[in-house]
Amino acid sequence: MISTEIKNFGILGYPVGHSLSPQMYKAAFEAAGFVNYNYIPLQVHAGKLFMAVEAIKGLEFRGVNVTIPHKMTIARYLDAIDADALVIGAVNTVVNDGGMLTGYNTDVAGFLSALAEANFLPEDCHAVILGAGGAARAILWGLCKKRAEFITIGARNLQKANALAKDFMTQGQVEAFDWNSDEFKEMLQTADILINTTPLGMFPHVDDMPPVDLKLLPEGALVYDIIYNPAETKLLQTAKELGYPTLNGLSMLLLQGKEAYRLYTGETPDMEVMAATLKKNLAMK
Ligand code: NAP
């Protein structure tokens, strides 16, 4: 059915020109018959975030996605924060209900749905997370929600990793290590899943990878890199050569987008259209 109602959406960030969200959402809106739904990149400098949020209300945007560097700071300008976003401390989706702005974090749902699609059951698993930034926080919370038995964080900055582990201490059994330490290498030997949340290996630095000896992982451990550009990072390529199952970040990206679309419209997007659009645009980069 065609809908001629006008609704505006966008992605707030700086820089934001590289984002694939405009193409992905526009394709999904078009496929659903929302011919007057617009989605634009909104380049917003850190010091102007408050004005940008006011403009969302004034211009009656229905919703915005939020990316670097605003994911943590935008919360203070919103009227309500959903439970997941509150625990994670980051918002990646804002919905405007008649001037009332609510912040959500759809990365958790995206991550958990991607694991489910890959037939990986996080319940009772030992998960090893590489990195201690924003994405690691969302993933850590997702694993705690699913009652992972043990979560190991390995990072270059032990202080930051320890602080992250401490934040989630009451939610699950979480421990942090310097990823070059012998203790961390020992933890790798019992991992059911290794998740890279660092940007090491992301385009254009495709020859980089986290300093992890994958051979220490048990047979059958899933090696998951949440990077989606390139589709196969050096980490995943190495894991594949060693015979481990692998998963890249495209499904998480798509499934967090599905969740945001559902929050915006109350409907489920055409996932084939969204996936095809993302793949086409990634291939052009
Ligand atoms: P972030 O908050 O900046 O965190 C990045 C983490 O990686 C930090 O722990 C950082 O350590 C570490 N790191 C960065 N550069 C490093 C290097 N050269 N060597 C070792 N460690 C390094 O970023 P984020 O938002 O979590 O995003 C991280 C990655 O996940 C990006 O590649 C992003 O595209 C991807 N991502 C994918 C999805 C998806 O849907 N697939 C969603 C979110 C994010 P320090 O604290 O020491 O700097």
mmCIF file of C-alpha atoms and ligand atoms in Angstrom:
data_model
loop_
_atom_site.group_PDB
_atom_site.id
_atom_site.type_symbol
_atom_site.label_atom_id
_atom_site.label_comp_id
_atom_site.label_asym_id
_atom_site.label_seq_id
_atom_site.Cartn_x
_atom_site.Cartn_y
_atom_site.Cartn_z
ATOM 1 C CA MET A 1 0.000 0.000 0.000
ATOM 2 C CA ILE A 2 1.275 3.502 -0.842
ATOM 3 C CA SER A 3 1.396 6.072 1.993
ATOM 4 C CA THR A 4 1.787 9.760 1.043
ATOM 5 C CA GLU A 5 2.220 10.925 4.638
ATOM 6 C CA ILE A 6 5.459 12.916 5.108
ATOM 7 C CA LYS A 7 7.917 11.751 7.770
ATOM 8 C CA ASN A 8 11.541 12.721 8.204
ATOM 9 C CA PHE A 9 14.441 10.685 9.562
ATOM 10 C CA GLY A 10 18.203 11.087 9.673
ATOM 11 C CA ILE A 11 21.496 10.062 11.167
ATOM 12 C CA LEU A 12 23.264 12.447 13.543
ATOM 13 C CA GLY A 13 27.032 12.231 13.632
ATOM 14 C CA TYR A 14 30.371 13.758 12.739
ATOM 15 C CA PRO A 15 31.647 12.700 10.295
ATOM 16 C CA VAL A 16 28.559 11.107 8.816
ATOM 17 C CA GLY A 17 29.123 11.106 5.050
ATOM 18 C CA HIS A 18 30.399 7.498 5.086
ATOM 19 C CA SER A 19 27.247 6.127 6.742
ATOM 20 C CA LEU A 20 25.234 3.535 4.818
ATOM 21 C CA SER A 21 22.117 4.194 6.910
ATOM 22 C CA PRO A 22 20.506 6.683 4.459
ATOM 23 C CA GLN A 23 20.613 4.176 1.586
ATOM 24 C CA MET A 24 19.511 1.272 3.798
ATOM 25 C CA TYR A 25 16.473 3.000 5.334
ATOM 26 C CA LYS A 26 15.442 4.761 2.111
ATOM 27 C CA ALA A 27 15.368 1.443 0.267
ATOM 28 C CA ALA A 28 13.288 -0.130 3.044
ATOM 29 C CA PHE A 29 10.828 2.813 3.140
ATOM 30 C CA GLU A 30 10.413 2.687 -0.625
ATOM 31 C CA ALA A 31 9.835 -1.077 -0.589
ATOM 32 C CA ALA A 32 7.120 -0.574 2.063
ATOM 33 C CA GLY A 33 5.352 2.120 -0.018
ATOM 34 C CA PHE A 34 6.338 5.037 2.263
ATOM 35 C CA VAL A 35 6.963 7.332 -0.704
ATOM 36 C CA ASN A 36 7.298 10.531 1.364
ATOM 37 C CA TYR A 37 9.592 9.190 4.090
ATOM 38 C CA ASN A 38 12.910 11.032 3.858
ATOM 39 C CA TYR A 39 16.210 9.981 5.438
ATOM 40 C CA ILE A 40 19.207 12.299 5.427
ATOM 41 C CA PRO A 41 22.735 12.409 6.854
ATOM 42 C CA LEU A 42 22.855 15.175 9.506
ATOM 43 C CA GLN A 43 26.396 16.410 10.118
ATOM 44 C CA VAL A 44 26.432 17.767 13.673
ATOM 45 C CA HIS A 45 29.528 19.034 15.513
ATOM 46 C CA ALA A 46 29.876 18.013 19.172
ATOM 47 C CA GLY A 47 29.198 21.537 20.502
ATOM 48 C CA LYS A 48 25.966 21.850 18.509
ATOM 49 C CA LEU A 49 24.228 18.680 19.620
ATOM 50 C CA PHE A 50 21.707 20.454 21.847
ATOM 51 C CA MET A 51 20.603 22.700 18.957
ATOM 52 C CA ALA A 52 20.366 19.683 16.658
ATOM 53 C CA VAL A 53 18.127 17.865 19.131
ATOM 54 C CA GLU A 54 15.881 20.936 19.437
ATOM 55 C CA ALA A 55 15.727 21.054 15.627
ATOM 56 C CA ILE A 56 14.549 17.437 15.540
ATOM 57 C CA LYS A 57 11.573 18.520 17.625
ATOM 58 C CA GLY A 58 11.010 21.763 15.706
ATOM 59 C CA LEU A 59 11.165 20.079 12.321
ATOM 60 C CA GLU A 60 9.069 17.198 13.643
ATOM 61 C CA PHE A 61 11.506 14.471 12.619
ATOM 62 C CA ARG A 62 9.975 11.091 13.488
ATOM 63 C CA GLY A 63 13.350 9.681 14.443
ATOM 64 C CA VAL A 64 17.113 9.751 14.121
ATOM 65 C CA ASN A 65 19.918 7.259 14.359
ATOM 66 C CA VAL A 66 22.935 8.413 16.331
ATOM 67 C CA THR A 67 26.579 7.684 15.661
ATOM 68 C CA ILE A 68 30.085 8.803 16.720
ATOM 69 C CA PRO A 69 30.665 11.129 18.613
ATOM 70 C CA HIS A 70 27.153 11.622 20.018
ATOM 71 C CA LYS A 71 26.102 8.160 21.233
ATOM 72 C CA MET A 72 26.913 8.878 24.877
ATOM 73 C CA THR A 73 26.293 12.615 25.098
ATOM 74 C CA ILE A 74 22.840 12.742 23.465
ATOM 75 C CA ALA A 75 21.140 11.105 26.481
ATOM 76 C CA ARG A 76 21.220 14.352 28.506
ATOM 77 C CA TYR A 77 19.012 16.124 25.926
ATOM 78 C CA LEU A 78 16.345 13.406 25.697
ATOM 79 C CA ASP A 79 13.106 13.031 27.680
ATOM 80 C CA ALA A 80 13.394 9.290 28.328
ATOM 81 C CA ILE A 81 15.931 6.491 27.911
ATOM 82 C CA ASP A 82 14.980 2.877 27.395
ATOM 83 C CA ALA A 83 16.333 0.250 29.833
ATOM 84 C CA ASP A 84 19.002 -1.247 27.512
ATOM 85 C CA ALA A 85 20.376 2.166 26.531
ATOM 86 C CA LEU A 86 20.502 3.164 30.184
ATOM 87 C CA VAL A 87 22.593 0.139 31.197
ATOM 88 C CA ILE A 88 24.898 0.467 28.189
ATOM 89 C CA GLY A 89 25.219 4.227 28.579
ATOM 90 C CA ALA A 90 24.799 4.863 24.852
ATOM 91 C CA VAL A 91 21.906 5.727 22.532
ATOM 92 C CA ASN A 92 21.915 4.852 18.819
ATOM 93 C CA THR A 93 18.244 5.497 17.998
ATOM 94 C CA VAL A 94 15.912 8.339 19.020
ATOM 95 C CA VAL A 95 12.148 8.222 18.473
ATOM 96 C CA ASN A 96 10.047 11.399 18.522
ATOM 97 C CA ASP A 97 6.500 10.890 19.807
ATOM 98 C CA GLY A 98 4.845 14.294 19.451
ATOM 99 C CA GLY A 99 7.834 16.178 20.878
ATOM 100 C CA MET A 100 8.771 13.552 23.480
ATOM 101 C CA LEU A 101 12.172 12.093 22.581
ATOM 102 C CA THR A 102 13.092 8.588 23.739
ATOM 103 C CA GLY A 103 16.569 7.084 23.317
ATOM 104 C CA TYR A 104 17.150 3.403 22.524
ATOM 105 C CA ASN A 105 20.151 1.176 21.876
ATOM 106 C CA THR A 106 19.378 -1.324 19.118
ATOM 107 C CA ASP A 107 22.945 -2.724 18.962
ATOM 108 C CA VAL A 108 22.064 -5.232 21.708
ATOM 109 C CA ALA A 109 19.093 -6.625 19.778
ATOM 110 C CA GLY A 110 21.186 -6.595 16.577
ATOM 111 C CA PHE A 111 24.013 -8.524 18.218
ATOM 112 C CA LEU A 112 21.776 -11.125 19.863
ATOM 113 C CA SER A 113 19.685 -11.648 16.705
ATOM 114 C CA ALA A 114 22.878 -12.080 14.677
ATOM 115 C CA LEU A 115 24.049 -14.789 17.111
ATOM 116 C CA ALA A 116 20.658 -16.491 16.876
ATOM 117 C CA GLU A 117 20.775 -16.407 13.052
ATOM 118 C CA ALA A 118 24.219 -18.044 13.253
ATOM 119 C CA ASN A 119 22.720 -20.736 15.542
ATOM 120 C CA PHE A 120 25.042 -19.796 18.409
ATOM 121 C CA LEU A 121 23.480 -20.146 21.864
ATOM 122 C CA PRO A 122 25.063 -17.629 24.280
ATOM 123 C CA GLU A 123 23.468 -19.208 27.351
ATOM 124 C CA ASP A 124 26.169 -20.796 29.570
ATOM 125 C CA CYS A 125 28.962 -19.965 27.117
ATOM 126 C CA HIS A 126 32.431 -18.579 27.794
ATOM 127 C CA ALA A 127 32.693 -15.487 25.601
ATOM 128 C CA VAL A 128 35.905 -13.577 24.972
ATOM 129 C CA ILE A 129 35.488 -9.943 23.889
ATOM 130 C CA LEU A 130 38.379 -8.015 22.314
ATOM 131 C CA GLY A 131 38.189 -4.273 23.024
ATOM 132 C CA ALA A 132 36.474 -2.209 25.705
ATOM 133 C CA GLY A 133 34.687 0.587 23.831
ATOM 134 C CA GLY A 134 31.035 1.379 23.061
ATOM 135 C CA ALA A 135 30.249 -1.714 20.991
ATOM 136 C CA ALA A 136 31.894 -3.927 23.637
ATOM 137 C CA ARG A 137 29.530 -2.438 26.260
ATOM 138 C CA ALA A 138 26.441 -3.287 24.189
ATOM 139 C CA ILE A 139 27.733 -6.808 23.499
ATOM 140 C CA LEU A 140 28.678 -7.384 27.121
ATOM 141 C CA TRP A 141 25.180 -6.392 28.201
ATOM 142 C CA GLY A 142 23.633 -8.684 25.567
ATOM 143 C CA LEU A 143 25.713 -11.623 26.823
ATOM 144 C CA CYS A 144 24.796 -10.860 30.464
ATOM 145 C CA LYS A 145 21.104 -10.724 29.524
ATOM 146 C CA LYS A 146 21.421 -14.158 27.934
ATOM 147 C CA ARG A 147 23.181 -15.501 31.027
ATOM 148 C CA ALA A 148 26.552 -16.298 29.478
ATOM 149 C CA GLU A 149 28.468 -18.284 32.095
ATOM 150 C CA PHE A 150 31.689 -16.298 31.902
ATOM 151 C CA ILE A 151 32.824 -13.252 29.942
ATOM 152 C CA THR A 152 36.482 -12.393 29.422
ATOM 153 C CA ILE A 153 37.496 -8.965 28.147
ATOM 154 C CA GLY A 154 40.906 -8.641 26.463
ATOM 155 C CA ALA A 155 42.156 -5.176 25.569
ATOM 156 C CA ARG A 156 45.298 -3.130 25.083
ATOM 157 C CA ASN A 157 44.190 -0.737 27.829
ATOM 158 C CA LEU A 158 43.734 -2.819 30.995
ATOM 159 C CA GLN A 159 42.485 0.141 33.030
ATOM 160 C CA LYS A 160 39.609 0.736 30.606
ATOM 161 C CA ALA A 161 38.847 -2.990 30.383
ATOM 162 C CA ASN A 162 38.790 -3.284 34.196
ATOM 163 C CA ALA A 163 36.409 -0.321 34.456
ATOM 164 C CA LEU A 164 34.080 -1.984 31.931
ATOM 165 C CA ALA A 165 34.196 -5.304 33.785
ATOM 166 C CA LYS A 166 33.428 -3.491 37.057
ATOM 167 C CA ASP A 167 30.365 -1.777 35.543
ATOM 168 C CA PHE A 168 28.871 -5.193 34.725
ATOM 169 C CA MET A 169 30.113 -7.078 37.796
ATOM 170 C CA THR A 170 26.607 -7.386 39.251
ATOM 171 C CA GLN A 171 25.133 -8.560 35.930
ATOM 172 C CA GLY A 172 27.419 -11.543 35.298
ATOM 173 C CA GLN A 173 30.836 -13.084 35.810
ATOM 174 C CA VAL A 174 33.152 -10.727 33.949
ATOM 175 C CA GLU A 175 36.939 -10.464 34.099
ATOM 176 C CA ALA A 176 39.380 -8.231 32.216
ATOM 177 C CA PHE A 177 42.956 -8.897 31.076
ATOM 178 C CA ASP A 178 45.725 -7.274 29.109
ATOM 179 C CA TRP A 179 45.406 -9.118 25.798
ATOM 180 C CA ASN A 180 49.166 -9.740 25.725
ATOM 181 C CA SER A 181 49.211 -11.461 29.123
ATOM 182 C CA ASP A 182 49.641 -15.179 29.768
ATOM 183 C CA GLU A 183 46.398 -15.194 31.800
ATOM 184 C CA PHE A 184 44.499 -13.965 28.749
ATOM 185 C CA LYS A 185 46.094 -16.645 26.554
ATOM 186 C CA GLU A 186 44.910 -19.213 29.064
ATOM 187 C CA MET A 187 41.347 -17.852 28.881
ATOM 188 C CA LEU A 188 41.350 -18.264 25.103
ATOM 189 C CA GLN A 189 41.737 -22.012 25.547
ATOM 190 C CA THR A 190 38.218 -22.414 26.951
ATOM 191 C CA ALA A 191 36.382 -19.858 24.789
ATOM 192 C CA ASP A 192 33.203 -20.851 22.954
ATOM 193 C CA ILE A 193 33.195 -17.557 21.057
ATOM 194 C CA LEU A 194 35.750 -14.803 20.358
ATOM 195 C CA ILE A 195 34.263 -11.405 19.449
ATOM 196 C CA ASN A 196 36.360 -8.602 18.000
ATOM 197 C CA THR A 197 34.926 -5.172 18.829
ATOM 198 C CA THR A 198 38.068 -3.176 17.972
ATOM 199 C CA PRO A 199 38.407 -1.445 14.604
ATOM 200 C CA LEU A 200 41.599 -3.436 13.852
ATOM 201 C CA GLY A 201 41.242 -4.745 10.292
ATOM 202 C CA MET A 202 38.569 -2.269 9.220
ATOM 203 C CA PHE A 203 38.876 -0.635 5.777
ATOM 204 C CA PRO A 204 41.323 0.865 4.767
ATOM 205 C CA HIS A 205 43.628 -0.854 7.318
ATOM 206 C CA VAL A 206 42.726 -4.315 6.074
ATOM 207 C CA ASP A 207 46.101 -5.898 6.951
ATOM 208 C CA ASP A 208 45.652 -5.244 10.684
ATOM 209 C CA MET A 209 44.230 -7.723 13.155
ATOM 210 C CA PRO A 210 44.090 -7.985 16.959
ATOM 211 C CA PRO A 211 47.218 -9.660 18.422
ATOM 212 C CA VAL A 212 45.515 -12.932 19.324
ATOM 213 C CA ASP A 213 46.873 -16.410 18.707
ATOM 214 C CA LEU A 214 43.766 -18.047 17.260
ATOM 215 C CA LYS A 215 45.377 -21.485 17.440
ATOM 216 C CA LEU A 216 44.796 -21.366 21.220
ATOM 217 C CA LEU A 217 41.010 -21.477 20.737
ATOM 218 C CA PRO A 218 39.271 -24.830 21.134
ATOM 219 C CA GLU A 219 38.070 -26.589 17.990
ATOM 220 C CA GLY A 220 34.679 -25.284 16.845
ATOM 221 C CA ALA A 221 34.892 -21.918 18.674
ATOM 222 C CA LEU A 222 33.040 -19.204 16.738
ATOM 223 C CA VAL A 223 35.232 -16.291 15.627
ATOM 224 C CA TYR A 224 33.009 -13.237 15.280
ATOM 225 C CA ASP A 225 34.265 -9.893 13.949
ATOM 226 C CA ILE A 226 31.667 -7.108 14.172
ATOM 227 C CA ILE A 227 33.481 -5.217 11.402
ATOM 228 C CA TYR A 228 31.479 -5.371 8.137
ATOM 229 C CA ASN A 229 33.872 -3.567 5.794
ATOM 230 C CA PRO A 230 35.639 -5.649 4.526
ATOM 231 C CA ALA A 231 33.245 -8.598 4.722
ATOM 232 C CA GLU A 232 36.184 -10.842 5.571
ATOM 233 C CA THR A 233 38.754 -9.197 7.825
ATOM 234 C CA LYS A 234 42.242 -10.608 8.263
ATOM 235 C CA LEU A 235 41.055 -12.016 11.614
ATOM 236 C CA LEU A 236 38.212 -13.931 9.942
ATOM 237 C CA GLN A 237 40.395 -15.034 7.044
ATOM 238 C CA THR A 238 42.978 -16.443 9.490
ATOM 239 C CA ALA A 239 40.267 -18.139 11.567
ATOM 240 C CA LYS A 240 38.765 -19.720 8.445
ATOM 241 C CA GLU A 241 42.156 -21.054 7.354
ATOM 242 C CA LEU A 242 42.511 -22.662 10.789
ATOM 243 C CA GLY A 243 39.093 -24.312 10.406
ATOM 244 C CA TYR A 244 37.007 -22.201 12.824
ATOM 245 C CA PRO A 245 33.455 -21.122 11.996
ATOM 246 C CA THR A 246 33.265 -17.343 11.407
ATOM 247 C CA LEU A 247 30.724 -14.517 11.398
ATOM 248 C CA ASN A 248 31.120 -10.912 10.214
ATOM 249 C CA GLY A 249 29.356 -7.715 11.357
ATOM 250 C CA LEU A 250 26.899 -7.333 8.487
ATOM 251 C CA SER A 251 24.047 -9.223 10.154
ATOM 252 C CA MET A 252 24.434 -7.174 13.375
ATOM 253 C CA LEU A 253 24.323 -3.948 11.341
ATOM 254 C CA LEU A 254 21.244 -5.100 9.461
ATOM 255 C CA LEU A 255 19.423 -6.433 12.512
ATOM 256 C CA GLN A 256 20.036 -3.309 14.613
ATOM 257 C CA GLY A 257 18.602 -1.400 11.630
ATOM 258 C CA LYS A 258 15.583 -3.705 11.580
ATOM 259 C CA GLU A 259 14.942 -2.932 15.247
ATOM 260 C CA ALA A 260 15.265 0.848 14.699
ATOM 261 C CA TYR A 261 12.892 0.656 11.692
ATOM 262 C CA ARG A 262 10.389 -1.188 13.882
ATOM 263 C CA LEU A 263 10.657 1.541 16.536
ATOM 264 C CA TYR A 264 10.126 4.238 13.885
ATOM 265 C CA THR A 265 7.226 2.647 12.003
ATOM 266 C CA GLY A 266 5.816 -0.182 14.136
ATOM 267 C CA GLU A 267 6.445 -2.462 11.141
ATOM 268 C CA THR A 268 9.086 -4.984 10.073
ATOM 269 C CA PRO A 269 11.202 -3.879 7.088
ATOM 270 C CA ASP A 270 11.862 -5.937 3.981
ATOM 271 C CA MET A 271 15.126 -7.482 5.132
ATOM 272 C CA GLU A 272 16.092 -8.706 1.670
ATOM 273 C CA VAL A 273 15.896 -5.165 0.318
ATOM 274 C CA MET A 274 17.894 -3.793 3.257
ATOM 275 C CA ALA A 275 20.583 -6.486 2.924
ATOM 276 C CA ALA A 276 20.884 -6.093 -0.843
ATOM 277 C CA THR A 277 21.210 -2.300 -0.504
ATOM 278 C CA LEU A 278 23.916 -2.593 2.132
ATOM 279 C CA LYS A 279 25.887 -5.164 0.131
ATOM 280 C CA LYS A 280 25.624 -3.089 -3.058
ATOM 281 C CA ASN A 281 26.842 0.067 -1.326
ATOM 282 C CA LEU A 282 29.636 -1.751 0.514
ATOM 283 C CA ALA A 283 30.862 -3.197 -2.792
ATOM 284 C CA MET A 284 31.061 0.352 -4.222
ATOM 285 C CA LYS A 285 33.252 1.635 -1.343
HETATM 286 P P1 NAP B 1 35.089 2.654 20.334
HETATM 287 O O1 NAP B 1 34.077 3.003 21.363
HETATM 288 O O2 NAP B 1 36.035 3.690 19.856
HETATM 289 O O3 NAP B 1 35.937 1.402 20.918
HETATM 290 C C1 NAP B 1 36.991 0.817 20.197
HETATM 291 C C2 NAP B 1 37.776 -0.165 21.071
HETATM 292 O O4 NAP B 1 38.824 -0.682 20.259
HETATM 293 C C3 NAP B 1 38.448 0.469 22.295
HETATM 294 O O5 NAP B 1 38.571 -0.501 23.303
HETATM 295 C C4 NAP B 1 39.821 0.838 21.748
HETATM 296 O O6 NAP B 1 40.836 0.835 22.726
HETATM 297 C C5 NAP B 1 40.088 -0.331 20.830
HETATM 298 N N1 NAP B 1 41.026 0.065 19.782
HETATM 299 C C6 NAP B 1 40.882 1.047 18.882
HETATM 300 N N2 NAP B 1 41.970 1.111 18.080
HETATM 301 C C7 NAP B 1 42.811 0.146 18.518
HETATM 302 C C8 NAP B 1 44.110 -0.284 18.112
HETATM 303 N N3 NAP B 1 44.767 0.289 17.100
HETATM 304 N N4 NAP B 1 44.689 -1.292 18.799
HETATM 305 C C9 NAP B 1 44.060 -1.876 19.838
HETATM 306 N N5 NAP B 1 42.828 -1.516 20.267
HETATM 307 C C10 NAP B 1 42.212 -0.520 19.609
HETATM 308 O O7 NAP B 1 34.389 2.087 19.023
HETATM 309 P P2 NAP B 1 33.030 1.229 18.917
HETATM 310 O O8 NAP B 1 31.889 2.141 18.719
HETATM 311 O O9 NAP B 1 33.014 0.269 20.033
HETATM 312 O O10 NAP B 1 33.248 0.485 17.510
HETATM 313 C C11 NAP B 1 34.280 -0.448 17.356
HETATM 314 C C12 NAP B 1 34.136 -1.210 16.034
HETATM 315 O O11 NAP B 1 32.912 -1.905 15.991
HETATM 316 C C13 NAP B 1 34.170 -0.334 14.783
HETATM 317 O O12 NAP B 1 34.908 -1.030 13.816
HETATM 318 C C14 NAP B 1 32.719 -0.239 14.374
HETATM 319 O O13 NAP B 1 32.549 -0.047 12.982
HETATM 320 C C15 NAP B 1 32.224 -1.626 14.779
HETATM 321 N N6 NAP B 1 30.763 -1.664 15.046
HETATM 322 C C16 NAP B 1 30.003 -2.510 14.294
HETATM 323 C C17 NAP B 1 28.650 -2.590 14.536
HETATM 324 C C18 NAP B 1 27.793 -3.495 13.691
HETATM 325 O O14 NAP B 1 26.572 -3.324 13.690
HETATM 326 N N7 NAP B 1 28.349 -4.463 13.013
HETATM 327 C C19 NAP B 1 28.065 -1.814 15.555
HETATM 328 C C20 NAP B 1 28.880 -0.984 16.328
HETATM 329 C C21 NAP B 1 30.249 -0.909 16.064
HETATM 330 P P3 NAP B 1 41.298 2.174 23.503
HETATM 331 O O15 NAP B 1 40.219 2.460 24.482
HETATM 332 O O16 NAP B 1 42.587 1.762 24.120
HETATM 333 O O17 NAP B 1 41.439 3.246 22.458
#
